[in-house]
Coordinates of C-alpha atoms and ligand atoms in Angstrom, one line a residue:
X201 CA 0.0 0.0 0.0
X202 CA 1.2 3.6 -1.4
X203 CA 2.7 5.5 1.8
X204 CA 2.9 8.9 1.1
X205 CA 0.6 12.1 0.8
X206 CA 0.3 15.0 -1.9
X207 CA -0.4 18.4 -0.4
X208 CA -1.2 20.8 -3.5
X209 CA 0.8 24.4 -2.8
X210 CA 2.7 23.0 -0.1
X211 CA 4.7 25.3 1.7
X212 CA 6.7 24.4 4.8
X213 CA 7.5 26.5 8.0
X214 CA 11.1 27.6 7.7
X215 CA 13.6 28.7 10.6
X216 CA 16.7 29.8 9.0
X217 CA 18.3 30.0 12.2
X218 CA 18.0 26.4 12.8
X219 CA 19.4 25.6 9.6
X220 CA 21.9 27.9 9.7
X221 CA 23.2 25.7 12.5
X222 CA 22.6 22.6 10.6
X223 CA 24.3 23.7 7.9
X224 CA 27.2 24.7 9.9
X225 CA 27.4 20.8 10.8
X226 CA 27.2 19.6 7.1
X227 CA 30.5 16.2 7.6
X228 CA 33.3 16.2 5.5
X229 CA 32.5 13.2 3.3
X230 CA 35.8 10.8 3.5
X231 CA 36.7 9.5 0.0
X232 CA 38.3 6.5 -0.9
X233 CA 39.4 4.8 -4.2
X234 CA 38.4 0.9 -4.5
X235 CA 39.2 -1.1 -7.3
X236 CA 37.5 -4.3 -8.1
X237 CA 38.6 -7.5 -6.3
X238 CA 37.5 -10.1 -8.7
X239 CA 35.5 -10.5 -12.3
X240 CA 33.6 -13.0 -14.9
X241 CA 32.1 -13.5 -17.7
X242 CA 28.3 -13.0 -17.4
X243 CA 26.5 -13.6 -20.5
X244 CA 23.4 -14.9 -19.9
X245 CA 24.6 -17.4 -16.8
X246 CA 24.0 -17.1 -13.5
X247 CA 26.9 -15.0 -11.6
X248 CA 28.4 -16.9 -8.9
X249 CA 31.7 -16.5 -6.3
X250 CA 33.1 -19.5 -7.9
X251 CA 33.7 -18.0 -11.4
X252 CA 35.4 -15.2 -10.6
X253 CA 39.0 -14.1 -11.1
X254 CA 41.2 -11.9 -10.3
X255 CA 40.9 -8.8 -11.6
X256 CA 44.1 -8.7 -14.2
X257 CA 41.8 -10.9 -16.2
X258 CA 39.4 -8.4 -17.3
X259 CA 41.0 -6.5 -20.8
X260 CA 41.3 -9.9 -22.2
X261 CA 37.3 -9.9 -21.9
X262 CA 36.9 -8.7 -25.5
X263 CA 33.2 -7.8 -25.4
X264 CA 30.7 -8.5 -28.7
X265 CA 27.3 -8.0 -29.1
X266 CA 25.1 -9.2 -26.1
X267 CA 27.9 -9.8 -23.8
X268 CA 28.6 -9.1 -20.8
X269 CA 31.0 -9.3 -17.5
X270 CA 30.1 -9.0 -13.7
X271 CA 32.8 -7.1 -11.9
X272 CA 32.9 -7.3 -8.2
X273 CA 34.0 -4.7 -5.4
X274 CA 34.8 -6.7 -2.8
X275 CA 31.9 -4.7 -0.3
X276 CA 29.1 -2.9 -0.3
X277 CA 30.2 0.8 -1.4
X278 CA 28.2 4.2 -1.8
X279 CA 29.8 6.1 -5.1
X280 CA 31.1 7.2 -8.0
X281 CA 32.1 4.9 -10.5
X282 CA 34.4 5.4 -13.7
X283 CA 35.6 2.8 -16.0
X284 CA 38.3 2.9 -18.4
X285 CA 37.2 2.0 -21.9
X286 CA 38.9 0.8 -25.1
X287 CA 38.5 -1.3 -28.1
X288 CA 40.0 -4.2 -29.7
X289 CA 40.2 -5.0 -33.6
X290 CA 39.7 -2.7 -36.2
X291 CA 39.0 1.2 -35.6
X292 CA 35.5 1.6 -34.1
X293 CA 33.2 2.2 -37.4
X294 CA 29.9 2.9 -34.6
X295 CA 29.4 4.0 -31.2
X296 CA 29.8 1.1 -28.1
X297 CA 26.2 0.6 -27.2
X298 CA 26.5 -0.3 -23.2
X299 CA 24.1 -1.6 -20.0
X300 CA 25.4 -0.9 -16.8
X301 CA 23.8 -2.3 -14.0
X302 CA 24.4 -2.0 -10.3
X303 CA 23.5 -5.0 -7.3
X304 CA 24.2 -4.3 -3.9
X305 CA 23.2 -8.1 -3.5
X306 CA 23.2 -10.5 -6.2
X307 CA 19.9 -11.2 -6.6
X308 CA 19.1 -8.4 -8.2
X309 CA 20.8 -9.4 -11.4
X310 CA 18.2 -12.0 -11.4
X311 CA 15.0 -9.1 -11.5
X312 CA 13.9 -8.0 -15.0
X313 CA 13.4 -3.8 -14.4
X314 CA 11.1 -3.9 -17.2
X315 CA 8.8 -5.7 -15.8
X316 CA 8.4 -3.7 -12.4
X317 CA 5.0 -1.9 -11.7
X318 CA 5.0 -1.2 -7.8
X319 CA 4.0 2.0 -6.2
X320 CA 8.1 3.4 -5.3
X321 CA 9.3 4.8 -8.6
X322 CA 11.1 2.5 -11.1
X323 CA 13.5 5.5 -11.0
X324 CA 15.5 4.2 -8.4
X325 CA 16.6 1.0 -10.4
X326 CA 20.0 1.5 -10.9
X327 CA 20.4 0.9 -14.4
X328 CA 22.0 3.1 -17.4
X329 CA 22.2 3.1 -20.9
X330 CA 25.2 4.7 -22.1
X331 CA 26.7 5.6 -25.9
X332 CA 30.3 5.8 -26.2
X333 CA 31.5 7.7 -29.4
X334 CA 34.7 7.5 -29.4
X335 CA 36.8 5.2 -28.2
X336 CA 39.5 4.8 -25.7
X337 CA 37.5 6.8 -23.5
X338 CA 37.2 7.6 -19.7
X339 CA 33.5 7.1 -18.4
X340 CA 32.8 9.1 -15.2
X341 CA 29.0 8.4 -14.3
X342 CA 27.7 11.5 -12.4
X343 CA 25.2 9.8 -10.3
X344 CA 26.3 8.1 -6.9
X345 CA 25.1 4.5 -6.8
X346 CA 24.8 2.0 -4.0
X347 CA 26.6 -1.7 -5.2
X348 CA 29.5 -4.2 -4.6
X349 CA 28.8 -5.9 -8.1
X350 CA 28.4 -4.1 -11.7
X351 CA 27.6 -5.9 -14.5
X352 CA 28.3 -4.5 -17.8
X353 CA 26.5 -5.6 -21.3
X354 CA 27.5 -4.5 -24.5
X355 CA 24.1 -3.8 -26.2
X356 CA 25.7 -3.0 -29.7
X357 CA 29.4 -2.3 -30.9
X358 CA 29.5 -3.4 -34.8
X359 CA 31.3 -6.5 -36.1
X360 CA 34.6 -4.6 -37.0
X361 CA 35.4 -4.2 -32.8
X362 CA 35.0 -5.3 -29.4
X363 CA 34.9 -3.5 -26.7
X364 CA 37.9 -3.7 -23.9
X365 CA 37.9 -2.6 -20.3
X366 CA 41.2 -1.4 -18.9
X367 CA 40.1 -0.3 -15.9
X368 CA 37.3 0.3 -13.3
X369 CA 37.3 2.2 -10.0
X370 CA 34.8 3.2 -7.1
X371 CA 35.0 6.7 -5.5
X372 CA 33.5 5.3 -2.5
X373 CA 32.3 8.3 -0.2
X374 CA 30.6 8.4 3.7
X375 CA 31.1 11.1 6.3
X376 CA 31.8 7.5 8.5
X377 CA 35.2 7.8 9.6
X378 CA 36.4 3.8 10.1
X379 CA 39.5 5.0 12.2
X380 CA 37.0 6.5 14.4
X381 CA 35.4 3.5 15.1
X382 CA 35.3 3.2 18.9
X383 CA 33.1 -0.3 19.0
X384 CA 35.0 -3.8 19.8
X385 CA 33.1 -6.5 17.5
X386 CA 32.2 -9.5 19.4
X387 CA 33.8 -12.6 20.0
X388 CA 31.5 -15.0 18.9
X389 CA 32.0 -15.8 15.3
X390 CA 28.1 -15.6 14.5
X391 CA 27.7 -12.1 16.0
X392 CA 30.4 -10.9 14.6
X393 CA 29.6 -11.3 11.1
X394 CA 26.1 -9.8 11.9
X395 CA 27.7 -6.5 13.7
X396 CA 30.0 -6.2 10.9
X397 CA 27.1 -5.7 8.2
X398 CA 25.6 -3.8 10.7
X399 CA 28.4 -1.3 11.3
X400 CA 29.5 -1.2 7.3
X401 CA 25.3 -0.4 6.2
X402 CA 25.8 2.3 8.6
X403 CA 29.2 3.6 7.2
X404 CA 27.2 3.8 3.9
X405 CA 24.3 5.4 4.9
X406 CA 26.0 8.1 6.7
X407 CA 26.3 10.9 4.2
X408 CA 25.6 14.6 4.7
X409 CA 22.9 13.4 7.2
X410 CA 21.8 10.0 7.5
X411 CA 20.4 8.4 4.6
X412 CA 17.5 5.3 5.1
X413 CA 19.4 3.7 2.1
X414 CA 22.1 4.9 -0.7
X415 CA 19.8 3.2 -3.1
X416 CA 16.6 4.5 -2.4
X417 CA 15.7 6.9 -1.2
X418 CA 18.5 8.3 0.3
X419 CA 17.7 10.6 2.5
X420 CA 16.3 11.2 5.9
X421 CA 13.5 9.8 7.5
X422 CA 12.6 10.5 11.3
X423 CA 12.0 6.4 12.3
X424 CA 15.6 5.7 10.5
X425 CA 17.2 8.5 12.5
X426 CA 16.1 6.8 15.6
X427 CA 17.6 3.6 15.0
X428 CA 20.6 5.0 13.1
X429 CA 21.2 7.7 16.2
X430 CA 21.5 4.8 18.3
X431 CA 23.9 2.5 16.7
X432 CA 26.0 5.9 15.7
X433 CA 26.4 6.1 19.7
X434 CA 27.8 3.1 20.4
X435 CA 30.2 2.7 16.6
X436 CA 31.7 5.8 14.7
X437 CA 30.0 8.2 17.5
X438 CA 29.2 11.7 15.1
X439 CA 27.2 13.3 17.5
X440 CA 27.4 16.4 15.4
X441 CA 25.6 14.4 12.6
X442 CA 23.0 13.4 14.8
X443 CA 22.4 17.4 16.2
X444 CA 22.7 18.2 12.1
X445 CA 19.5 15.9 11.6
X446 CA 17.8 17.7 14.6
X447 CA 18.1 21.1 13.3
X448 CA 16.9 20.4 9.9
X449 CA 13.6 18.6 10.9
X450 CA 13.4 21.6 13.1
X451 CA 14.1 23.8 10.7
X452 CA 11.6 22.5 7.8
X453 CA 8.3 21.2 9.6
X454 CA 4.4 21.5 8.3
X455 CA 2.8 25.1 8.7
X456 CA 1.3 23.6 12.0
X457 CA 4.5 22.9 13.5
X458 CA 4.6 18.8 12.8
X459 CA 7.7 17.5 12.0
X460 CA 7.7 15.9 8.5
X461 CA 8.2 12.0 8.6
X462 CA 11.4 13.1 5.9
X463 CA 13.0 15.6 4.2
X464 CA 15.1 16.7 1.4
X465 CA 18.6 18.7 1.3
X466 CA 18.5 18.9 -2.2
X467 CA 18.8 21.5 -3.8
X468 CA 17.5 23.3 -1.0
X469 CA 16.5 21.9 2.5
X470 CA 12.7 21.2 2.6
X471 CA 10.0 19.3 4.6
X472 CA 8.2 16.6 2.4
X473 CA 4.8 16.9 2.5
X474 CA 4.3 13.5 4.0
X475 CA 3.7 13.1 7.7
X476 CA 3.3 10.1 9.6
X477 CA 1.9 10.0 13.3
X478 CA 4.7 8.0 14.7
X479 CA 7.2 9.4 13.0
X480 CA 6.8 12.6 14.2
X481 CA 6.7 11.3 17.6
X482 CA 10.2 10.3 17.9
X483 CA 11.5 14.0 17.5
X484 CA 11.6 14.6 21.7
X485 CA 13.3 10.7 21.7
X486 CA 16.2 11.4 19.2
X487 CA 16.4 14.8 20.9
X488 CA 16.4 13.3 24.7
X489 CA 18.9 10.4 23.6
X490 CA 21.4 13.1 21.8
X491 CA 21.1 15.1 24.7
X492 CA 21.9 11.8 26.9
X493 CA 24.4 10.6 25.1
X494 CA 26.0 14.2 24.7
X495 CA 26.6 14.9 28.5
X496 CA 29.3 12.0 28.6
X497 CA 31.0 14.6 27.1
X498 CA 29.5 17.9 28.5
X499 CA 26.4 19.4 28.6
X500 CA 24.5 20.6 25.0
X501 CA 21.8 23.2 26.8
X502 CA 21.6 24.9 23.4
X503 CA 20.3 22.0 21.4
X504 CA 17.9 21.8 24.1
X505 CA 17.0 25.5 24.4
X506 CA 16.5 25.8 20.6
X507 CA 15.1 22.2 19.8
X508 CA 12.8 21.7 23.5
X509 CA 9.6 23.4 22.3
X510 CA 9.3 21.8 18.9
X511 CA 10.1 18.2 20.6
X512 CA 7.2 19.4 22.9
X513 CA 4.9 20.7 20.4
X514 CA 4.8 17.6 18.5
X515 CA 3.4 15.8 21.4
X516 CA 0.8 18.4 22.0
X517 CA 0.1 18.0 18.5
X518 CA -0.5 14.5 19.1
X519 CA -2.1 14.8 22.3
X520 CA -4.6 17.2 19.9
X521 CA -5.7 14.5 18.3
X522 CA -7.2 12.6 21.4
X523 CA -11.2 12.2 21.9
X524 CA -13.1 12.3 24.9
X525 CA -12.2 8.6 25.7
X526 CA -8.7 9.0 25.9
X527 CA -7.8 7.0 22.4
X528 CA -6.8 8.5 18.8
X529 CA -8.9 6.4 16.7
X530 CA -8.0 5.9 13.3
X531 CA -9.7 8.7 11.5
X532 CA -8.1 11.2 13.4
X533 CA -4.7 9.6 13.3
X534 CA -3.9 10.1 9.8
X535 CA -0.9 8.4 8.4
X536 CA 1.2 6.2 10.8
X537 CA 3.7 3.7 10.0
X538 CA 5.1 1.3 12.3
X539 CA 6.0 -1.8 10.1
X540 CA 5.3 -2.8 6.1
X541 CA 3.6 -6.0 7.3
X542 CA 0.3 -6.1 5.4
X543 CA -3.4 -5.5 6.8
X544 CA -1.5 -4.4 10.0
X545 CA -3.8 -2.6 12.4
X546 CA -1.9 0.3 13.6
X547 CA -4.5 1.9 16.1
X548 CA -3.3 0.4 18.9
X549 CA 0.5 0.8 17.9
X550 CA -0.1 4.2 17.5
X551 CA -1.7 5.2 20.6
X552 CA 1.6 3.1 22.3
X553 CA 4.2 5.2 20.5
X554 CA 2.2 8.3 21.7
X555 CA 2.0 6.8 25.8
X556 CA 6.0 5.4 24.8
X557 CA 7.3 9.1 23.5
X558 CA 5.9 11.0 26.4
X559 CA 8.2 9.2 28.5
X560 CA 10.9 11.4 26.6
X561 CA 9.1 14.4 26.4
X562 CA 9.2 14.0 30.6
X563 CA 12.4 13.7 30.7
X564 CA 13.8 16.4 28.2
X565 CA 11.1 18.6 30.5
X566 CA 13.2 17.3 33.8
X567 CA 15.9 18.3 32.0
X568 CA 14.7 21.7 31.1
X569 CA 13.7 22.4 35.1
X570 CA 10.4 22.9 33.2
X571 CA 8.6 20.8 36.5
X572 CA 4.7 21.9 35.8
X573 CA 5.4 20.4 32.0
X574 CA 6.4 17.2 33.3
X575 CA 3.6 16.9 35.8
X576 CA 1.2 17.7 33.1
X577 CA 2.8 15.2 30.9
X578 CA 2.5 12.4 33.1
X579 CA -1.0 12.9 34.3
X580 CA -2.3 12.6 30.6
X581 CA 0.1 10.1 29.4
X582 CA -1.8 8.4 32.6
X583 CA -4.7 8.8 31.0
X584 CA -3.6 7.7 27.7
X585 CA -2.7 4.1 29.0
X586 CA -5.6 3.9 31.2
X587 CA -7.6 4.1 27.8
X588 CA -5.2 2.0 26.3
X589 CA -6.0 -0.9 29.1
X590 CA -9.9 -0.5 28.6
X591 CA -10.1 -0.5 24.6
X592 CA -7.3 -2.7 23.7
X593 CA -6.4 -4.9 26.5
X594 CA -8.1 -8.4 26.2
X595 CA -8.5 -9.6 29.6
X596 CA -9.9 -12.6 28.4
X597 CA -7.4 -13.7 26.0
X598 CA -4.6 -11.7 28.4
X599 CA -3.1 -10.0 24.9
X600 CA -4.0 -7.0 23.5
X601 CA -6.4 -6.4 20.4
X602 CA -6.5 -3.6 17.5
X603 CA -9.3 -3.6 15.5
X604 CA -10.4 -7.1 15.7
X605 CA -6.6 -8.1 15.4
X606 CA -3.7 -9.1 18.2
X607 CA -0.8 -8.6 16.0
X608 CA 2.7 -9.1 17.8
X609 CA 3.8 -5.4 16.3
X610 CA 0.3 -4.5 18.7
X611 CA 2.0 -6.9 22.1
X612 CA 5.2 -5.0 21.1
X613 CA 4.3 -1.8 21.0
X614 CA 2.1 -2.1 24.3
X615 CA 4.5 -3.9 25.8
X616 CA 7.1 -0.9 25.3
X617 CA 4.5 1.7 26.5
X618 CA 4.3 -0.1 29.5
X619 CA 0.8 -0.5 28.7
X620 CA 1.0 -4.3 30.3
X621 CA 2.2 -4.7 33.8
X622 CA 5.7 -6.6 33.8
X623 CA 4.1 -10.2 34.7
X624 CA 1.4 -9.8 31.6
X625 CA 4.1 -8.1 29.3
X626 CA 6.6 -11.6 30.0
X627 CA 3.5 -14.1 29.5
X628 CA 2.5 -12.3 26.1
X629 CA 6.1 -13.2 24.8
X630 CA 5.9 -17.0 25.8
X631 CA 2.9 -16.8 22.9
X632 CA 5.0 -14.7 20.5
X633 CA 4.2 -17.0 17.8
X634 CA 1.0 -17.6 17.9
X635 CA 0.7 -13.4 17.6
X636 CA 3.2 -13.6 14.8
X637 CA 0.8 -15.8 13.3
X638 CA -2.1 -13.4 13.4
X639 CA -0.2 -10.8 11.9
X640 CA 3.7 -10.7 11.4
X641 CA 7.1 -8.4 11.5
X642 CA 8.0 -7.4 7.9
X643 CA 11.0 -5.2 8.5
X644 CA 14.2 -5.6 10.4
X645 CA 12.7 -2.0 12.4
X646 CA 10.0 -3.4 13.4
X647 CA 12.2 -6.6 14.6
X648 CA 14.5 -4.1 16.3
X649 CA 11.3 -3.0 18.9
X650 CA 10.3 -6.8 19.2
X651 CA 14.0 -7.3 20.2
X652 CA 13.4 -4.4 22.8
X653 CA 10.3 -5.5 24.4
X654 CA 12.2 -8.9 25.0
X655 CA 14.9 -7.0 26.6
X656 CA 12.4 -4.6 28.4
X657 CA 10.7 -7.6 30.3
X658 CA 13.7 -9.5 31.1
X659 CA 13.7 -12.1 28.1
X660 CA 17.5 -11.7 27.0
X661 CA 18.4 -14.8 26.0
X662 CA 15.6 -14.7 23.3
X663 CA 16.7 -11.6 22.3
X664 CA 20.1 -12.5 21.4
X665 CA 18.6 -15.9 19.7
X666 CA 16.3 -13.4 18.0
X667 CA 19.1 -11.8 16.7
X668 CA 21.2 -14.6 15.5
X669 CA 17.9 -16.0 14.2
X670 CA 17.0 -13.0 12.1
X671 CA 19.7 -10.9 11.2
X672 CA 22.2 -14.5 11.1
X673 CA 19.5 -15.3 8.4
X674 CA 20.7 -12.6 6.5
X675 CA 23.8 -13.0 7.1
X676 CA 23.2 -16.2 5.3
X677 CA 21.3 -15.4 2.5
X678 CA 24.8 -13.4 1.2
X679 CA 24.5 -10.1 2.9
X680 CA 27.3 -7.7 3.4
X681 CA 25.2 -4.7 4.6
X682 CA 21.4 -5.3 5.9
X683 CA 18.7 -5.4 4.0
X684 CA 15.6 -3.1 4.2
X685 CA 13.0 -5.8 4.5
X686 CA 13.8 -9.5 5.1
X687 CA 11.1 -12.8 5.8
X688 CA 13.6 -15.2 5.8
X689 CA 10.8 -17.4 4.7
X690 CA 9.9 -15.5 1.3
X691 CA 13.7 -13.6 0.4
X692 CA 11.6 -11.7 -2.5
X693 CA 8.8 -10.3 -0.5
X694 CA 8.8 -6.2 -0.8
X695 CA 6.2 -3.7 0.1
X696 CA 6.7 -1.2 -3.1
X697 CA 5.3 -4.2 -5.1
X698 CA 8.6 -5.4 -6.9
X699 CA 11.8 -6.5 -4.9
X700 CA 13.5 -4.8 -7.3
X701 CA 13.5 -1.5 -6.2
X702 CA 14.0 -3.0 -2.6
X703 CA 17.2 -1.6 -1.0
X704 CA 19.9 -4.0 0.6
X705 CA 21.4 -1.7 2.9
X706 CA 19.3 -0.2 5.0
X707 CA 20.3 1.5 8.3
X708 CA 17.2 1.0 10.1
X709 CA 18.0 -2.5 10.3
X710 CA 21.5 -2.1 11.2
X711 CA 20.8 -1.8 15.2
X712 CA 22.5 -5.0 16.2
X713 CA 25.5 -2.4 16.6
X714 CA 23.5 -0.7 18.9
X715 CA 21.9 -4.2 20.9
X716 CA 25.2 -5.8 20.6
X717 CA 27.4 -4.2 22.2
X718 CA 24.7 -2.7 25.1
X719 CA 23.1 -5.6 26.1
X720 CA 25.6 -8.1 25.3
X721 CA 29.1 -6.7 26.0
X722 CA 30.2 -10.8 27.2
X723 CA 29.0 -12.2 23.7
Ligands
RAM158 C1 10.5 3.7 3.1 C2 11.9 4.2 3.4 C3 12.2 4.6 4.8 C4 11.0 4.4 5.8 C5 9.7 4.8 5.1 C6 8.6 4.7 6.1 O1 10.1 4.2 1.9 O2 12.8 3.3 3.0 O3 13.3 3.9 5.3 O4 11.3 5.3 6.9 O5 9.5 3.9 4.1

């Protein structure tokens, strides 16, 4: 189902001062040159690691008509690529006719583009058609593209030549600095492979702010933030990136004051006109954890004198939204997200992530001295679970309901809001399946707050087998950074209606690098 909104003559709120600041925070992107590791032949047959060779092989790959070679990085990069081009036989009589296609993960080799028809723009299929007149020539693509493997067809040369490459590189580019890198991997073999995608999808996704995916869409999206804020903290630590973010949802919001669920930088900083319920919710959490994790090192007060009243303002905004008996129902809740899974009812989530950010909005209020704002906060967030209890708790069935439904994103959620008293929230986990049944996890973000909740009701040794379960599954299935949706159970499943456009590094699912490390500093 389409997730976004079109507002005709939309014109966001602008503070200049508060991107001022941001801009004043834009990271030095690091650059570094990578060559390719390894190549093959790839007409036609399927690519695999046991027919490549090393890369000295690859001018003798005279190219005809219809054929191809897969070239392979060695890792997931985010960059610039340029290839060195030349011929072989007589002088080019007609221009080199090329395909160049980029995978992050194998399996998109195996996805015809022309076939896709989801809802996300085929745009983002990173695919190019190139002419090349004249020939030896240096191709510098000006588009940044997300990949470890590029394959390379030759559409149409003429029978008089073939076409020769000399030479590739990869201007791989993050504002991660690696010798920053403060984290210790783990011993254990298994977790180690797992934090290590981890910790490289967030080295790619951190750009000029932090990007959900260098495929698509690349930019940045208030739920990613979250997760990526937290495994920044415990890995390359760029606080400043994480303030950056801040100030530019603070400084492009809706004309009411909401905080837009993303936003652009290009060419100019702007709000998209999309907002989601709990996205904007997790404003006062990033801000309250940045402002946590930035006392270690000395107090920020004026991230929280300029950012406080916004972080507060979107829970009034919320709280705005709240009938007489204490709930938002749906029609007034307008878009939320929560998790791709299908026919998810988000009611209850919602009103959870509303009672769940309120816990941060009393705290950045502690923080402030601002005393009468956390006593009002608490007596309605109160209220907010009390309703919560009568509407969606079962008592019955001892689970909670959303329309009709007891999804385990629902338990999850409740369970995090502290909706459940601790006994009920550790009994609704011992029937985790039977809610996964019901209605599933689609998204390694979603998995990331089921993860939590375990961990919130004392159930750690699941969460770490969680953990190895899920994210060692995709360790399995050939990841090297983490993909953006994953059922182990059906690899090709996407939400945009095409896997093809899916992206297979994704940061939001990189928070074993924040779990890791915090709740298992032994493993
Ligand atoms: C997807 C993006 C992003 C997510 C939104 C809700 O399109 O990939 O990561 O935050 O959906």
């Amino acid at each position: 189902m389409a997730l976004y909104s079109i507002i005709d003559h939309f014109i966001p709120l602008q503070d200049d001062r508060l991107l001022e600041i941001a801009d004043r925070l834009d990271p030095k992107l690091h650059h570094t040159q990578v060559l390719p590791v390894s190549v093959c032949r790839a007409d036609g047959e399927e690519i695999s690691p046991e027919k490549m060779l090393l890369p000295e092989a690859l001018p003798a790959m005279e190219l005809k008509h219809g054929e191809s070679v897969c070239l392979d990085f060695g890792d997931h990069q985010t960059g610039y690529l340029t290839l060195d081009l030349d011929f072989a036989g007589s002088h080019p009589d007609a221009p080199a006719h090329i395909c160049l296609q980029f995978a992050e993960h194998l399996q998109e080799f195996t996805e015809n583009s022309a076939e896709y028809k989801g809802w996300v723009s085929g745009s983002w299929i990173q695919e190019e058609k190139v002419h090349i007149d004249v020939l030896p020539a240096r191709l510098a693509l000006p588009r940044r593209y997300a990949f470890r493997y590029l394959k390379l067809t030759v559409l149409d040369t003429s029978p008089k030549y073939r076409l020769v490459i000399r030479g590739a590189e990869c201007d791989a580019v993050s504002s991660a600095d690696d010798t920053d890198l403060s984290a210790c991997a783990p011993a254990d073999p298994e977790l180690k492979q797992i934090w290590k995608i981890c910790v490289r999808t967030l080295h790619d996704c951190m750009q000029s702010v932090f990007e959900d995916g260098p495929k698509r869409d690349r930019r940045l999206w208030m739920g990613d933030l979250r997760l990526q804020a937290l495994a920044n903290y415990c890995t390359f630590r760029n606080l400043d990136l994480v303030k950056r973010c801040l100030y530019l949802f603070g400084g492009t919001r809706f004309p009411d004051g909401r905080v837009s669920a993303c936003l652009f930088t290009e060419p100019r900083v702007e709000a998209d006109d999309t907002c989601m319920f709990d996205y904007m919710l997790f404003y006062p959490v990033v801000l309250e954890e940045y402002l946590a994790e930035k006392e270690k090192e000395g107090a920020d007060r004026e991230t929280l004198q300029d950012l406080y009243g916004i972080a507060q303002q979107q829970i009034d905004l919320a709280l705005a939204q709240v009938d007489a008996d204490g709930i938002v129902h749906g029609d007034r809740l307008g878009t939320v997200f929560i998790d791709w899974a299908p026919g998810l009812n988000k009611d209850g989530c919602a009103q959870a992530v509303l009672i769940y950010a309120i816990d941060y909005a009393v705290r950045l209020a502690v923080r402030k001295g601002d005393k009468e704002r956390a006593a009002v906060l608490r007596e309605k967030q109160a209220l907010l679970k009390q309703a919560a209890r009568k509407v969606f708790w079962e008592e019955k069935e001892q689970c909670f309901s959303s329309g009709g439904q007891k999804a385990l994103a629902t338990q999850v959620w409740m369970v995090l809001a502290r909706v459940a008293s601790p006994e009920e929230a550790c009994r609704i986990f011992d029937r985790a399946e039977e809610f996964n049944r019901e209605c599933g996890m689609m998204t390694p973000y979603m998995h990331h707050y089921f993860v939590t909740a375990l961990l919130s009701c004392g159930r750690k040794e699941e969460a770490l087998a969680h953990i190895r379960w899920y994210w060692g599954s995709m360790a399995k299935a050939g990841a090297d950074t983490c993909f953006e949706t994953w059922v182990p159970e059906d690899p090709k499943a996407s939400p945009y209606g095409g896997s093809v456009v899916n992206s297979y590094c994704h940061a939001w699912s990189c928070t074993p690098a924040y779990l890791l490390p915090v709740w298992f500093p032994e493993a």
